[in-house]
Amino acid sequence: MVSAATPASAAPGRAPLDPILQDDALKTRHIREALEEHKRRGVEMAVLARWIIMPIVGVFLALVYPHPSQLYYIALLAILCVNGFFIRRFARVGRSHAEVALIMFDLVLMTFGMVFPNPFEQQEMPIPMLYQYDNFMYFFIILAFGTLAYSWRTVIGIGVWASVIWLSGSALMWYFMTPNNEIAQRLTEALAEWPHVLALYDPNDVGFRFRIQEAMVFLMVAAILAQSTRRFYLMLDRNADLAREHANLSRYFSPNVVEQLSQNDDPLNQVRMSNIAVLFIDIVGFTRLAADKDAVEVIELLRGFHGRMEQEVFRFGGTLDKYLGDGLMATFGTPMPGKHDASQALACARSMCRVLDQWNQERRSIGAAEIQAGIGIHFGETVQGDIGANRLEYAVIGTAVNVASRLEAMTRALSARIAMSDALCTQLQQEGGADDLLEGFTFHPDQTIRGLDGPMSVWALPRDR
């Protein structure tokens, strides 16, 4: 048997990865996957919302301002919808210059449509009067889209970019506009007794104090939404940790046990004693089998063996306790005992034999050597609980574990595929699953088991079965 301490999983000439680095890499991968999934769904929602809201705004403009000149603004809304398609196309986690450019295009296009006059409007209007429509509120729609799809930094960026672009557009309009003195003179005469009203409706006043106020409020709202988005990302990070822990559990426990563990607080911390079924399986003659193979071929052989056997352990509700070089140890009844642990253990062992037979057919077809394995099963009392200080491991120890290991070794002398204790057979009969599972087994009384004071009766399934 290959020692479990042998670095068989390391590639030739490469040092094994530090377990902490492996955990960090796994955590990073889970976080990355969670972020990518969140980004994909968020962008889909944001673009769908854009395709719904923009047509609603277009219909609103057509109803409230029923004039052909409004087709200009409806065309701008259509361009925003098309831009949403490209944002969905280029969106991804991390930096994307194309995505940032498309967001900037949104902001510039909206500012242009709000600040500069409609070229299809027949009646000339002083440009500053466009601010009387209070169109700046539509920037909040773009900000809301950002909270659905982007990180908190991007939400802050949208707030800053929109404010700068809005104020810059106002400054450009003020610089290039031609004052309309005629309207200004008439309003001055009409509102001479109400100077405050005149200040509000001055056709040549851009109203920078109001534009700055709009930008300040927008920045404050962006900061609040960014903080909310950041809290959500922290929750996403935490959920990624939970997904990683769930994935780690699934490497050792069957899916139903993982579900049970994930729904209970600290179910493994308490040290307890219970009767469970312990199974050992090991490749027979592995040293000879691996003698003429290079390291890569040996690793591939072990991966094929472990993967197939692990799948059967989980299929029958068992727990993968550990890999043992060219074998593995599994338990049935951990972390919580069941009503059919012995039956599940023997059913798993017989299924392992069938899987090996199928694999050997595949290997014979390509001229590869067959794989023979010995399986030992025992039912008895064990001690279970976490061991270790900083890095915990769930351990199952006791005489029952040693007996199962000795039974696996006895399969060579008995020329058997499976060797199980009489204690497991008795438990099997109590569970009511003995008839089919015991078919083909032969009884071997008074067998000497190394480490035990007295002999033990053993049931064996010969290799020709």
Tab-separated table of C-alpha atoms in Angstrom:
chain	number	residue	atom	x	y	z
A	1	MET	CA	0.000	0.000	0.000
A	2	VAL	CA	1.269	3.460	-0.830
A	3	SER	CA	1.661	5.583	2.262
A	4	ALA	CA	-0.852	8.399	2.619
A	5	ALA	CA	2.063	10.709	3.353
A	6	THR	CA	3.635	10.064	-0.050
A	7	PRO	CA	3.245	13.188	-2.212
A	8	ALA	CA	1.603	11.214	-4.984
A	9	SER	CA	-0.646	14.095	-5.917
A	10	ALA	CA	2.257	16.407	-6.655
A	11	ALA	CA	3.565	16.647	-10.194
A	12	PRO	CA	7.188	15.555	-10.752
A	13	GLY	CA	9.591	18.323	-9.841
A	14	ARG	CA	6.862	20.487	-8.329
A	15	ALA	CA	6.410	21.104	-4.611
A	16	PRO	CA	2.949	20.489	-3.220
A	17	LEU	CA	0.861	23.618	-2.714
A	18	ASP	CA	0.543	24.941	0.804
A	19	PRO	CA	-2.928	24.013	2.132
A	20	ILE	CA	-3.584	27.633	3.165
A	21	LEU	CA	-2.745	28.821	-0.354
A	22	GLN	CA	-5.040	26.139	-1.754
A	23	ASP	CA	-7.875	27.360	0.506
A	24	ASP	CA	-7.233	30.973	-0.534
A	25	ALA	CA	-7.230	30.017	-4.201
A	26	LEU	CA	-10.464	28.072	-3.763
A	27	LYS	CA	-12.057	30.980	-1.912
A	28	THR	CA	-10.968	33.401	-4.644
A	29	ARG	CA	-12.438	31.134	-7.304
A	30	HIS	CA	-15.778	30.897	-5.487
A	31	ILE	CA	-15.898	34.664	-4.980
A	32	ARG	CA	-15.043	35.207	-8.636
A	33	GLU	CA	-17.768	32.823	-9.746
A	34	ALA	CA	-20.296	34.462	-7.418
A	35	LEU	CA	-19.375	37.924	-8.688
A	36	GLU	CA	-19.587	36.817	-12.300
A	37	GLU	CA	-23.017	35.293	-11.722
A	38	HIS	CA	-24.187	38.431	-9.895
A	39	LYS	CA	-22.799	40.661	-12.658
A	40	ARG	CA	-24.423	38.605	-15.398
A	41	ARG	CA	-27.827	38.632	-13.728
A	42	GLY	CA	-27.519	42.277	-12.726
A	43	VAL	CA	-26.689	43.408	-16.249
A	44	GLU	CA	-29.551	41.338	-17.635
A	45	MET	CA	-31.947	42.988	-15.170
A	46	ALA	CA	-30.561	46.478	-15.830
A	47	VAL	CA	-30.809	46.148	-19.600
A	48	LEU	CA	-34.307	44.662	-19.381
A	49	ALA	CA	-35.362	47.539	-17.126
A	50	ARG	CA	-33.866	49.989	-19.631
A	51	TRP	CA	-35.811	48.401	-22.493
A	52	ILE	CA	-39.013	48.717	-20.462
A	53	ILE	CA	-38.538	52.175	-18.927
A	54	MET	CA	-37.215	54.054	-21.963
A	55	PRO	CA	-40.250	53.233	-24.155
A	56	ILE	CA	-42.500	54.279	-21.245
A	57	VAL	CA	-40.702	57.644	-21.087
A	58	GLY	CA	-41.036	57.974	-24.875
A	59	VAL	CA	-44.784	57.376	-24.723
A	60	PHE	CA	-45.033	59.878	-21.862
A	61	LEU	CA	-43.260	62.565	-23.903
A	62	ALA	CA	-45.495	61.924	-26.915
A	63	LEU	CA	-48.640	62.242	-24.783
A	64	VAL	CA	-47.612	65.252	-22.708
A	65	TYR	CA	-45.905	67.138	-25.570
A	66	PRO	CA	-47.781	66.044	-28.709
A	67	HIS	CA	-45.496	67.693	-31.258
A	68	PRO	CA	-43.345	66.183	-34.054
A	69	SER	CA	-40.258	67.761	-32.476
A	70	GLN	CA	-40.509	65.227	-29.650
A	71	LEU	CA	-39.358	62.543	-32.093
A	72	TYR	CA	-35.862	63.914	-31.489
A	73	TYR	CA	-35.988	62.972	-27.821
A	74	ILE	CA	-37.648	59.648	-28.600
A	75	ALA	CA	-34.751	58.918	-30.973
A	76	LEU	CA	-32.297	59.662	-28.149
A	77	LEU	CA	-34.171	57.212	-25.925
A	78	ALA	CA	-33.958	54.595	-28.680
A	79	ILE	CA	-30.180	55.108	-28.841
A	80	LEU	CA	-30.016	54.537	-25.075
A	81	CYS	CA	-31.896	51.253	-25.558
A	82	VAL	CA	-29.445	50.168	-28.265
A	83	ASN	CA	-26.537	51.151	-26.023
A	84	GLY	CA	-27.955	48.798	-23.393
A	85	PHE	CA	-27.447	45.920	-25.820
A	86	PHE	CA	-23.748	46.768	-26.142
A	87	ILE	CA	-23.373	47.188	-22.374
A	88	ARG	CA	-24.726	43.659	-21.923
A	89	ARG	CA	-22.325	42.447	-24.605
A	90	PHE	CA	-19.176	43.903	-23.015
A	91	ALA	CA	-20.065	43.667	-19.298
A	92	ARG	CA	-17.756	41.551	-17.168
A	93	VAL	CA	-16.248	41.398	-13.679
A	94	GLY	CA	-13.154	43.548	-13.314
A	95	ARG	CA	-12.021	46.425	-15.487
A	96	SER	CA	-13.635	46.758	-18.887
A	97	HIS	CA	-12.715	49.901	-20.793
A	98	ALA	CA	-15.458	49.246	-23.344
A	99	GLU	CA	-18.070	48.976	-20.601
A	100	VAL	CA	-16.909	52.224	-18.951
A	101	ALA	CA	-16.951	53.977	-22.327
A	102	LEU	CA	-20.537	52.852	-22.929
A	103	ILE	CA	-21.623	54.133	-19.503
A	104	MET	CA	-19.945	57.468	-20.272
A	105	PHE	CA	-21.768	57.530	-23.607
A	106	ASP	CA	-25.074	57.172	-21.719
A	107	LEU	CA	-24.264	60.191	-19.545
A	108	VAL	CA	-22.958	62.373	-22.366
A	109	LEU	CA	-25.930	61.578	-24.608
A	110	MET	CA	-28.428	62.395	-21.868
A	111	THR	CA	-26.644	65.643	-21.019
A	112	PHE	CA	-26.544	66.634	-24.674
A	113	GLY	CA	-30.254	65.993	-25.098
A	114	MET	CA	-31.150	68.007	-21.986
A	115	VAL	CA	-28.774	70.954	-22.263
A	116	PHE	CA	-28.645	71.715	-25.971
A	117	PRO	CA	-31.732	72.829	-27.911
A	118	ASN	CA	-33.856	70.514	-30.004
A	119	PRO	CA	-32.837	71.098	-33.647
A	120	PHE	CA	-36.388	70.279	-34.815
A	121	GLU	CA	-38.089	72.812	-32.537
A	122	GLN	CA	-39.579	75.544	-34.754
A	123	GLN	CA	-39.955	78.201	-32.085
A	124	GLU	CA	-36.675	79.479	-30.763
A	125	MET	CA	-36.391	79.476	-27.002
A	126	PRO	CA	-33.603	80.880	-24.857
A	127	ILE	CA	-31.336	77.925	-24.087
A	128	PRO	CA	-31.309	78.400	-20.275
A	129	MET	CA	-35.098	77.965	-20.326
A	130	LEU	CA	-34.513	74.251	-21.074
A	131	TYR	CA	-33.687	73.813	-17.402
A	132	GLN	CA	-37.297	74.637	-16.556
A	133	TYR	CA	-38.238	71.103	-17.701
A	134	ASP	CA	-36.263	69.603	-14.757
A	135	ASN	CA	-34.865	66.867	-16.992
A	136	PHE	CA	-31.957	66.200	-14.638
A	137	MET	CA	-34.175	63.747	-12.719
A	138	TYR	CA	-33.717	61.217	-15.545
A	139	PHE	CA	-30.079	60.786	-14.495
A	140	PHE	CA	-31.386	58.974	-11.438
A	141	ILE	CA	-32.700	56.232	-13.735
A	142	ILE	CA	-29.163	55.588	-15.014
A	143	LEU	CA	-27.914	55.605	-11.417
A	144	ALA	CA	-30.559	53.044	-10.465
A	145	PHE	CA	-29.461	50.832	-13.371
A	146	GLY	CA	-25.931	51.041	-11.992
A	147	THR	CA	-26.941	49.652	-8.611
A	148	LEU	CA	-28.357	46.576	-10.351
A	149	ALA	CA	-25.303	45.742	-12.413
A	150	TYR	CA	-22.128	47.365	-11.125
A	151	SER	CA	-19.843	47.478	-8.134
A	152	TRP	CA	-20.077	50.208	-5.540
A	153	ARG	CA	-17.033	51.921	-7.057
A	154	THR	CA	-18.792	52.152	-10.424
A	155	VAL	CA	-21.906	53.561	-8.752
A	156	ILE	CA	-19.743	56.278	-7.171
A	157	GLY	CA	-18.125	56.764	-10.582
A	158	ILE	CA	-21.516	57.263	-12.229
A	159	GLY	CA	-22.339	59.889	-9.600
A	160	VAL	CA	-19.079	61.772	-10.145
A	161	TRP	CA	-19.071	61.453	-13.950
A	162	ALA	CA	-22.710	62.508	-14.295
A	163	SER	CA	-22.166	65.537	-12.051
A	164	VAL	CA	-19.027	66.636	-13.900
A	165	ILE	CA	-20.605	66.134	-17.322
A	166	TRP	CA	-23.776	67.965	-16.263
A	167	LEU	CA	-21.875	70.967	-14.886
A	168	SER	CA	-19.513	70.968	-17.857
A	169	GLY	CA	-22.469	70.969	-20.256
A	170	SER	CA	-23.983	73.904	-18.394
A	171	ALA	CA	-20.700	75.796	-18.559
A	172	LEU	CA	-20.378	75.159	-22.300
A	173	MET	CA	-23.940	76.258	-22.886
A	174	TRP	CA	-23.349	79.476	-20.937
A	175	TYR	CA	-20.137	80.145	-22.849
A	176	PHE	CA	-21.526	79.626	-26.357
A	177	MET	CA	-25.129	80.851	-25.963
A	178	THR	CA	-26.383	84.119	-27.416
A	179	PRO	CA	-28.395	86.105	-24.851
A	180	ASN	CA	-31.953	86.983	-25.849
A	181	ASN	CA	-32.186	90.582	-24.710
A	182	GLU	CA	-35.681	91.165	-26.099
A	183	ILE	CA	-37.347	88.529	-23.925
A	184	ALA	CA	-35.205	89.572	-20.980
A	185	GLN	CA	-36.344	93.188	-21.353
A	186	ARG	CA	-40.013	92.248	-21.527
A	187	LEU	CA	-39.773	89.987	-18.472
A	188	THR	CA	-37.956	92.750	-16.574
A	189	GLU	CA	-40.777	95.155	-17.293
A	190	ALA	CA	-43.494	92.636	-16.449
A	191	LEU	CA	-41.904	91.374	-13.246
A	192	ALA	CA	-40.354	94.585	-12.017
A	193	GLU	CA	-42.254	94.346	-8.729
A	194	TRP	CA	-41.271	90.694	-8.209
A	195	PRO	CA	-37.465	90.530	-8.565
A	196	HIS	CA	-37.251	87.099	-6.971
A	197	VAL	CA	-39.629	85.662	-9.577
A	198	LEU	CA	-37.630	87.397	-12.294
A	199	ALA	CA	-34.449	85.768	-10.981
A	200	LEU	CA	-36.087	82.344	-11.294
A	201	TYR	CA	-37.220	82.883	-14.876
A	202	ASP	CA	-34.362	84.954	-16.263
A	203	PRO	CA	-34.064	83.620	-19.843
A	204	ASN	CA	-30.321	84.327	-19.953
A	205	ASP	CA	-29.395	82.856	-16.552
A	206	VAL	CA	-28.063	79.276	-16.544
A	207	GLY	CA	-28.692	79.149	-12.813
A	208	PHE	CA	-25.407	77.647	-11.734
A	209	ARG	CA	-26.486	77.614	-8.092
A	210	PHE	CA	-29.323	75.251	-9.026
A	211	ARG	CA	-27.094	73.156	-11.301
A	212	ILE	CA	-24.563	72.761	-8.487
A	213	GLN	CA	-27.357	71.818	-6.107
A	214	GLU	CA	-28.551	69.148	-8.553
A	215	ALA	CA	-25.034	67.746	-8.839
A	216	MET	CA	-24.563	67.765	-5.038
A	217	VAL	CA	-27.823	65.895	-4.416
A	218	PHE	CA	-26.978	63.423	-7.145
A	219	LEU	CA	-23.542	62.788	-5.605
A	220	MET	CA	-25.068	62.273	-2.161
A	221	VAL	CA	-27.619	59.787	-3.484
A	222	ALA	CA	-24.860	58.002	-5.438
A	223	ALA	CA	-22.760	57.743	-2.267
A	224	ILE	CA	-25.685	56.292	-0.288
A	225	LEU	CA	-26.506	53.774	-3.026
A	226	ALA	CA	-22.810	52.895	-3.358
A	227	GLN	CA	-22.666	52.110	0.354
A	228	SER	CA	-25.758	49.931	0.006
A	229	THR	CA	-24.192	48.184	-2.998
A	230	ARG	CA	-20.960	47.671	-1.067
A	231	ARG	CA	-22.873	46.035	1.791
A	232	PHE	CA	-24.503	43.739	-0.736
A	233	TYR	CA	-21.097	42.770	-2.142
A	234	LEU	CA	-19.865	41.987	1.366
A	235	MET	CA	-22.872	39.706	1.782
A	236	LEU	CA	-22.022	38.164	-1.589
A	237	ASP	CA	-18.473	37.603	-0.357
A	238	ARG	CA	-19.850	35.902	2.743
A	239	ASN	CA	-22.148	33.761	0.637
A	240	ALA	CA	-19.141	32.791	-1.463
A	241	ASP	CA	-17.455	31.624	1.748
A	242	LEU	CA	-20.531	29.565	2.547
A	243	ALA	CA	-20.501	28.108	-0.963
A	244	ARG	CA	-16.830	27.229	-0.522
A	245	GLU	CA	-17.556	25.566	2.820
A	246	HIS	CA	-20.448	23.701	1.225
A	247	ALA	CA	-18.134	22.570	-1.589
A	248	ASN	CA	-15.531	21.453	0.923
A	249	LEU	CA	-18.149	19.433	2.793
A	250	SER	CA	-19.290	17.820	-0.457
A	251	ARG	CA	-15.761	16.503	-0.954
A	252	TYR	CA	-16.132	14.399	2.194
A	253	PHE	CA	-19.831	13.799	2.780
A	254	SER	CA	-22.699	12.627	0.628
A	255	PRO	CA	-25.097	15.344	-0.593
A	256	ASN	CA	-27.810	14.515	1.941
A	257	VAL	CA	-25.297	14.721	4.802
A	258	VAL	CA	-23.920	18.018	3.461
A	259	GLU	CA	-27.438	19.413	3.508
A	260	GLN	CA	-27.850	18.277	7.115
A	261	LEU	CA	-24.525	19.759	8.187
A	262	SER	CA	-25.214	23.079	6.481
A	263	GLN	CA	-28.495	23.459	8.371
A	264	ASN	CA	-27.077	22.795	11.852
A	265	ASP	CA	-24.680	24.785	13.998
A	266	ASP	CA	-21.434	23.030	14.971
A	267	PRO	CA	-22.728	19.466	14.542
A	268	LEU	CA	-19.249	17.922	14.621
A	269	ASN	CA	-17.669	19.616	17.625
A	270	GLN	CA	-19.006	17.255	20.269
A	271	VAL	CA	-16.965	14.106	20.823
A	272	ARG	CA	-19.281	11.101	20.988
A	273	MET	CA	-19.298	7.329	20.723
A	274	SER	CA	-21.612	5.456	18.370
A	275	ASN	CA	-21.843	2.225	16.416
A	276	ILE	CA	-21.180	2.712	12.724
A	277	ALA	CA	-20.056	0.709	9.693
A	278	VAL	CA	-16.458	1.221	8.555
A	279	LEU	CA	-15.282	0.277	5.058
A	280	PHE	CA	-11.729	0.003	3.734
A	281	ILE	CA	-10.884	-0.628	0.089
A	282	ASP	CA	-7.398	-1.068	-1.326
A	283	ILE	CA	-5.895	-2.037	-4.695
A	284	VAL	CA	-4.377	-5.529	-4.578
A	285	GLY	CA	-0.798	-5.673	-5.839
A	286	PHE	CA	-0.527	-1.961	-6.423
A	287	THR	CA	3.264	-1.899	-6.038
A	288	ARG	CA	3.665	-4.462	-8.816
A	289	LEU	CA	1.043	-2.710	-10.934
A	290	ALA	CA	2.796	0.651	-10.647
A	291	ALA	CA	6.313	-0.680	-11.088
A	292	ASP	CA	6.429	-0.264	-14.879
A	293	LYS	CA	4.539	3.041	-14.993
A	294	ASP	CA	5.801	6.596	-14.743
A	295	ALA	CA	4.512	8.998	-12.096
A	296	VAL	CA	1.895	10.582	-14.372
A	297	GLU	CA	0.402	7.202	-15.272
A	298	VAL	CA	0.293	6.217	-11.596
A	299	ILE	CA	-1.537	9.425	-10.695
A	300	GLU	CA	-4.046	8.905	-13.508
A	301	LEU	CA	-4.623	5.329	-12.341
A	302	LEU	CA	-5.243	6.473	-8.757
A	303	ARG	CA	-7.558	9.254	-9.905
A	304	GLY	CA	-9.602	6.811	-11.912
A	305	PHE	CA	-9.825	4.394	-8.994
A	306	HIS	CA	-10.524	6.971	-6.290
A	307	GLY	CA	-13.084	8.809	-8.395
A	308	ARG	CA	-15.112	5.683	-9.098
A	309	MET	CA	-14.989	4.410	-5.532
A	310	GLU	CA	-15.738	7.823	-4.028
A	311	GLN	CA	-18.817	8.107	-6.223
A	312	GLU	CA	-20.162	4.829	-4.852
A	313	VAL	CA	-19.513	5.897	-1.268
A	314	PHE	CA	-21.564	9.037	-1.773
A	315	ARG	CA	-24.238	7.233	-3.776
A	316	PHE	CA	-24.972	5.027	-0.767
A	317	GLY	CA	-24.941	7.858	1.773
A	318	GLY	CA	-21.457	7.213	3.142
A	319	THR	CA	-18.773	9.602	4.307
A	320	LEU	CA	-15.344	9.668	2.714
A	321	ASP	CA	-13.061	9.685	5.741
A	322	LYS	CA	-9.705	9.781	3.965
A	323	TYR	CA	-7.693	8.590	0.993
A	324	LEU	CA	-5.010	6.046	1.843
A	325	GLY	CA	-2.689	6.130	-1.127
A	326	ASP	CA	-4.091	3.397	-3.349
A	327	GLY	CA	-7.194	2.971	-1.195
A	328	LEU	CA	-9.687	4.844	0.916
A	329	MET	CA	-11.630	4.655	4.153
A	330	ALA	CA	-15.357	5.351	4.305
A	331	THR	CA	-17.847	5.354	7.137
A	332	PHE	CA	-21.602	4.817	7.204
A	333	GLY	CA	-23.417	6.414	10.119
A	334	THR	CA	-21.393	9.623	10.319
A	335	PRO	CA	-21.843	12.325	11.298
A	336	MET	CA	-25.292	11.076	12.331
A	337	PRO	CA	-26.206	7.369	12.621
A	338	GLY	CA	-28.920	5.995	10.361
A	339	LYS	CA	-31.267	3.050	10.404
A	340	HIS	CA	-29.541	1.120	7.603
A	341	ASP	CA	-25.844	1.897	7.988
A	342	ALA	CA	-24.675	-1.724	7.762
A	343	SER	CA	-26.908	-2.395	4.751
A	344	GLN	CA	-25.668	0.733	3.002
A	345	ALA	CA	-22.043	-0.210	3.666
A	346	LEU	CA	-22.387	-3.716	2.196
A	347	ALA	CA	-24.490	-2.427	-0.730
A	348	CYS	CA	-21.743	0.106	-1.415
A	349	ALA	CA	-19.070	-2.622	-1.321
A	350	ARG	CA	-20.970	-4.804	-3.795
A	351	SER	CA	-21.544	-1.825	-6.064
A	352	MET	CA	-17.833	-1.051	-5.917
A	353	CYS	CA	-17.157	-4.565	-7.193
A	354	ARG	CA	-19.553	-4.071	-10.101
A	355	VAL	CA	-17.972	-0.726	-10.990
A	356	LEU	CA	-14.519	-2.322	-10.935
A	357	ASP	CA	-15.748	-5.081	-13.254
A	358	GLN	CA	-17.030	-2.482	-15.717
A	359	TRP	CA	-13.782	-0.525	-15.493
A	360	ASN	CA	-11.749	-3.672	-16.092
A	361	GLN	CA	-13.757	-4.355	-19.249
A	362	GLU	CA	-12.768	-0.921	-20.495
A	363	ARG	CA	-9.147	-1.504	-19.512
A	364	ARG	CA	-9.002	-4.898	-21.232
A	365	SER	CA	-10.309	-3.323	-24.432
A	366	ILE	CA	-7.278	-1.019	-24.543
A	367	GLY	CA	-4.792	-3.646	-23.379
A	368	ALA	CA	-4.381	-2.281	-19.834
A	369	ALA	CA	-3.929	-4.469	-16.778
A	370	GLU	CA	-6.979	-5.264	-14.643
A	371	ILE	CA	-7.481	-3.705	-11.228
A	372	GLN	CA	-8.224	-5.997	-8.305
A	373	ALA	CA	-9.276	-4.620	-4.953
A	374	GLY	CA	-9.944	-5.923	-1.476
A	375	ILE	CA	-12.741	-4.549	0.688
A	376	GLY	CA	-13.083	-4.922	4.439
A	377	ILE	CA	-16.199	-3.927	6.400
A	378	HIS	CA	-16.926	-3.971	10.113
A	379	PHE	CA	-19.698	-2.667	12.337
A	380	GLY	CA	-18.754	-1.531	15.802
A	381	GLU	CA	-18.244	1.250	18.294
A	382	THR	CA	-16.120	4.276	17.341
A	383	VAL	CA	-15.199	7.651	18.803
A	384	GLN	CA	-16.002	10.640	16.583
A	385	GLY	CA	-15.177	14.323	16.757
A	386	ASP	CA	-12.963	17.150	15.572
A	387	ILE	CA	-9.235	16.932	16.168
A	388	GLY	CA	-6.620	19.626	15.675
A	389	ALA	CA	-6.265	23.223	16.794
A	390	ASN	CA	-6.403	25.764	13.952
A	391	ARG	CA	-7.023	23.342	11.108
A	392	LEU	CA	-9.684	20.879	12.206
A	393	GLU	CA	-10.257	17.391	10.885
A	394	TYR	CA	-13.240	15.204	11.585
A	395	ALA	CA	-11.815	11.943	12.900
A	396	VAL	CA	-13.303	8.489	13.438
A	397	ILE	CA	-11.128	6.285	15.631
A	398	GLY	CA	-11.465	3.098	17.637
A	399	THR	CA	-11.091	-0.660	17.452
A	400	ALA	CA	-13.804	-0.886	14.799
A	401	VAL	CA	-11.614	1.100	12.396
A	402	ASN	CA	-8.639	-1.197	13.024
A	403	VAL	CA	-10.774	-4.297	12.530
A	404	ALA	CA	-12.131	-3.061	9.201
A	405	SER	CA	-8.576	-2.379	8.037
A	406	ARG	CA	-7.447	-5.886	9.099
A	407	LEU	CA	-10.428	-7.431	7.284
A	408	GLU	CA	-9.426	-5.639	4.090
A	409	ALA	CA	-5.927	-7.127	4.446
A	410	MET	CA	-7.429	-10.593	4.991
A	411	THR	CA	-9.027	-10.570	1.519
A	412	ARG	CA	-5.645	-11.725	0.120
A	413	ALA	CA	-5.457	-14.822	2.310
A	414	LEU	CA	-9.146	-15.624	1.800
A	415	SER	CA	-8.956	-14.909	-1.959
A	416	ALA	CA	-12.006	-12.708	-1.460
A	417	ARG	CA	-13.279	-9.487	-2.903
A	418	ILE	CA	-15.104	-8.539	0.303
A	419	ALA	CA	-14.414	-9.612	3.882
A	420	MET	CA	-16.872	-8.506	6.527
A	421	SER	CA	-17.203	-9.210	10.217
A	422	ASP	CA	-19.919	-11.314	11.778
A	423	ALA	CA	-20.909	-8.194	13.747
A	424	LEU	CA	-21.791	-6.437	10.499
A	425	CYS	CA	-23.717	-9.499	9.296
A	426	THR	CA	-25.715	-9.545	12.532
A	427	GLN	CA	-26.487	-5.843	12.233
A	428	LEU	CA	-27.456	-6.398	8.609
A	429	GLN	CA	-30.015	-9.012	9.620
A	430	GLN	CA	-31.446	-6.671	12.244
A	431	GLU	CA	-31.880	-4.008	9.568
A	432	GLY	CA	-33.739	-6.486	7.375
A	433	GLY	CA	-31.488	-6.324	4.313
A	434	ALA	CA	-29.551	-9.587	4.596
A	435	ASP	CA	-31.087	-11.848	1.941
A	436	ASP	CA	-29.948	-10.205	-1.284
A	437	LEU	CA	-26.796	-8.574	0.066
A	438	LEU	CA	-25.426	-11.804	1.595
A	439	GLU	CA	-25.816	-13.834	-1.600
A	440	GLY	CA	-22.551	-15.561	-2.502
A	441	PHE	CA	-20.833	-15.032	0.844
A	442	THR	CA	-19.104	-17.902	2.640
A	443	PHE	CA	-18.655	-18.221	6.393
A	444	HIS	CA	-15.158	-18.477	7.908
A	445	PRO	CA	-15.280	-19.054	11.691
A	446	ASP	CA	-12.525	-18.450	14.220
A	447	GLN	CA	-10.267	-16.211	12.137
A	448	THR	CA	-7.312	-14.607	13.875
A	449	ILE	CA	-7.347	-10.826	13.592
A	450	ARG	CA	-4.107	-9.089	14.396
A	451	GLY	CA	-4.624	-6.711	17.324
A	452	LEU	CA	-7.598	-8.601	18.782
A	453	ASP	CA	-7.379	-10.884	21.783
A	454	GLY	CA	-9.676	-13.578	20.427
A	455	PRO	CA	-10.697	-15.006	17.041
A	456	MET	CA	-13.472	-13.525	14.924
A	457	SER	CA	-15.910	-15.058	12.476
A	458	VAL	CA	-15.634	-13.577	8.983
A	459	TRP	CA	-17.896	-13.596	5.941
A	460	ALA	CA	-16.158	-13.473	2.564
A	461	LEU	CA	-17.252	-13.003	-1.038
A	462	PRO	CA	-14.890	-15.065	-3.245
A	463	ARG	CA	-13.169	-13.405	-6.194
A	464	ASP	CA	-14.944	-15.600	-8.712
A	465	ARG	CA	-18.332	-14.109	-7.732
